[in-house]
C-alpha cells in the first residue's frame, strides 16, 4: 500500500484522504475528528493566543486533543498504508543548516536606497 493507493481509495489530497481513512477504518476515529472540529471553533474565535503570545485555554485544549489523540490515529493510518511520517518543526531543527552566505563588503541587504533597492545603472 502507498500514498497513491490511499488517495485513490479515499480521494482528495493526502491530508483529506488520511482524515477520511481515520473516520472509516479506526474505531472512535469519527468521534475524535468531530471533537477536534468542535474545539477548533472556540479556539479560532479566541484568536489562538493572548496578547503576550501564550495560547488561550481553548487553543491549548485543541492542541492537546490533536497531539494526544488525533496525531496517534494519523500515525496508525500512515503506518498501515505505508505513508511516510510528517517532519515536525523539532525534527527540522535537529538537522544541520548551512551557514548563511556572507555578503560582499560594502553591500547592504536592501540594495541601494537611492534607487529603491535596484542596482544603479551607469550612464
Coordinates of C-alpha atoms in Angstrom, one line a residue:
X1 CA 0.0 0.0 0.0
X2 CA 1.1 3.5 -0.6
X3 CA 0.2 7.2 -0.6
X4 CA -1.2 6.8 -4.1
X5 CA -3.4 3.9 -3.2
X6 CA -4.7 5.7 -0.1
X7 CA -5.5 8.8 -2.2
X8 CA -7.2 6.6 -4.9
X9 CA -9.4 4.9 -2.3
X10 CA -10.4 8.0 -0.3
X11 CA -9.9 10.8 -2.8
X12 CA -8.5 14.3 -2.4
X13 CA -5.1 15.4 -1.2
X14 CA -3.2 13.4 1.3
X15 CA -4.4 15.2 4.5
X16 CA -8.0 14.8 3.5
X17 CA -7.5 11.2 2.5
X18 CA -5.9 10.4 5.9
X19 CA -8.8 12.0 7.7
X20 CA -11.3 10.0 5.7
X21 CA -9.3 6.9 6.4
X22 CA -9.3 7.7 10.2
X23 CA -13.1 8.1 10.1
X24 CA -13.6 4.9 8.1
X25 CA -11.0 2.5 9.4
X26 CA -10.3 3.3 13.0
X27 CA -12.7 2.8 16.0
X28 CA -13.6 6.1 17.5
X29 CA -11.8 7.9 14.7
X30 CA -15.0 9.7 13.6
X31 CA -15.7 10.9 17.2
X32 CA -12.1 12.1 17.6
X33 CA -12.2 14.2 14.4
X34 CA -15.6 15.5 15.3
X35 CA -14.4 16.6 18.7
X36 CA -11.3 18.3 17.1
X37 CA -13.7 20.2 14.8
X38 CA -15.8 21.3 17.7
X39 CA -12.7 22.5 19.6
X40 CA -11.4 24.4 16.6
X41 CA -14.3 26.9 16.5
X42 CA -13.8 28.4 20.0
X43 CA -10.0 28.3 19.6
X44 CA -10.2 30.3 16.4
X45 CA -12.7 32.7 17.9
X46 CA -10.4 33.3 20.9
X47 CA -7.6 34.3 18.5
X48 CA -5.5 31.2 19.3
X49 CA -3.1 33.3 21.5
X50 CA -3.2 36.0 24.2
X51 CA -1.5 39.4 23.5
X52 CA 1.6 38.2 25.4
X53 CA 1.9 35.2 23.0
X54 CA 0.7 32.4 25.1
X55 CA -2.0 30.1 23.8
X56 CA -5.6 30.6 25.0
X57 CA -7.2 27.8 27.0
X58 CA -9.3 27.0 24.0
X59 CA -6.3 26.7 21.8
X60 CA -4.5 24.7 24.4
X61 CA -7.4 22.2 24.5
X62 CA -7.4 22.0 20.7
X63 CA -3.7 21.4 20.6
X64 CA -3.7 18.8 23.4
X65 CA -6.5 16.8 21.7
X66 CA -4.8 16.9 18.4
X67 CA -1.4 15.9 19.9
X68 CA -2.7 13.2 22.3
X69 CA -5.4 11.6 20.2
X70 CA -5.7 12.7 16.5
X71 CA -1.9 12.5 15.8
X72 CA -1.8 9.0 17.1
X73 CA -4.7 7.9 14.9
X74 CA -3.0 9.6 11.9
X75 CA 0.3 7.7 12.7
X76 CA -1.7 4.4 12.7
X77 CA -3.1 5.2 9.3
X78 CA 0.2 6.3 7.9
X79 CA 1.9 3.0 9.2
X80 CA -0.9 0.8 7.8
X81 CA -0.8 2.4 4.4
X82 CA 3.0 2.9 4.3
X83 CA 2.9 6.7 4.1
X84 CA 6.0 8.5 5.5
X85 CA 5.6 10.4 8.7
X86 CA 5.4 14.2 8.6
X87 CA 8.6 16.0 9.7
X88 CA 7.8 18.1 12.7
X89 CA 9.5 21.5 13.4
X90 CA 11.6 19.9 16.1
X91 CA 12.8 17.3 13.6
X92 CA 13.7 20.1 11.2
X93 CA 15.7 22.0 13.9
X94 CA 17.8 18.9 14.6
X95 CA 19.1 18.8 11.0
X96 CA 22.2 20.9 10.4
X97 CA 21.9 24.0 8.3
X98 CA 24.5 25.6 6.1
X99 CA 25.7 28.9 7.5
X100 CA 24.2 31.9 5.7
X101 CA 26.2 33.3 2.8
X102 CA 28.2 36.4 3.6
X103 CA 27.6 39.5 1.5
X104 CA 30.4 41.3 -0.2
X105 CA 31.9 44.1 1.9
X106 CA 30.1 47.3 1.5
X107 CA 26.9 45.7 0.1
X108 CA 23.8 46.3 2.1
X109 CA 21.0 43.8 2.5
X110 CA 18.4 46.0 0.9
X111 CA 20.3 47.3 -2.1
X112 CA 20.8 50.9 -3.0
X113 CA 18.4 53.2 -1.0
X114 CA 18.6 55.9 -3.7
X115 CA 17.2 53.6 -6.4
X116 CA 14.6 51.8 -4.3
X117 CA 16.7 48.7 -3.9
X118 CA 17.5 48.3 -7.5
X119 CA 21.1 48.4 -8.6
X120 CA 22.4 51.6 -10.1
X121 CA 23.0 51.8 -13.8
X122 CA 26.0 53.6 -15.0
X123 CA 25.3 56.2 -17.6

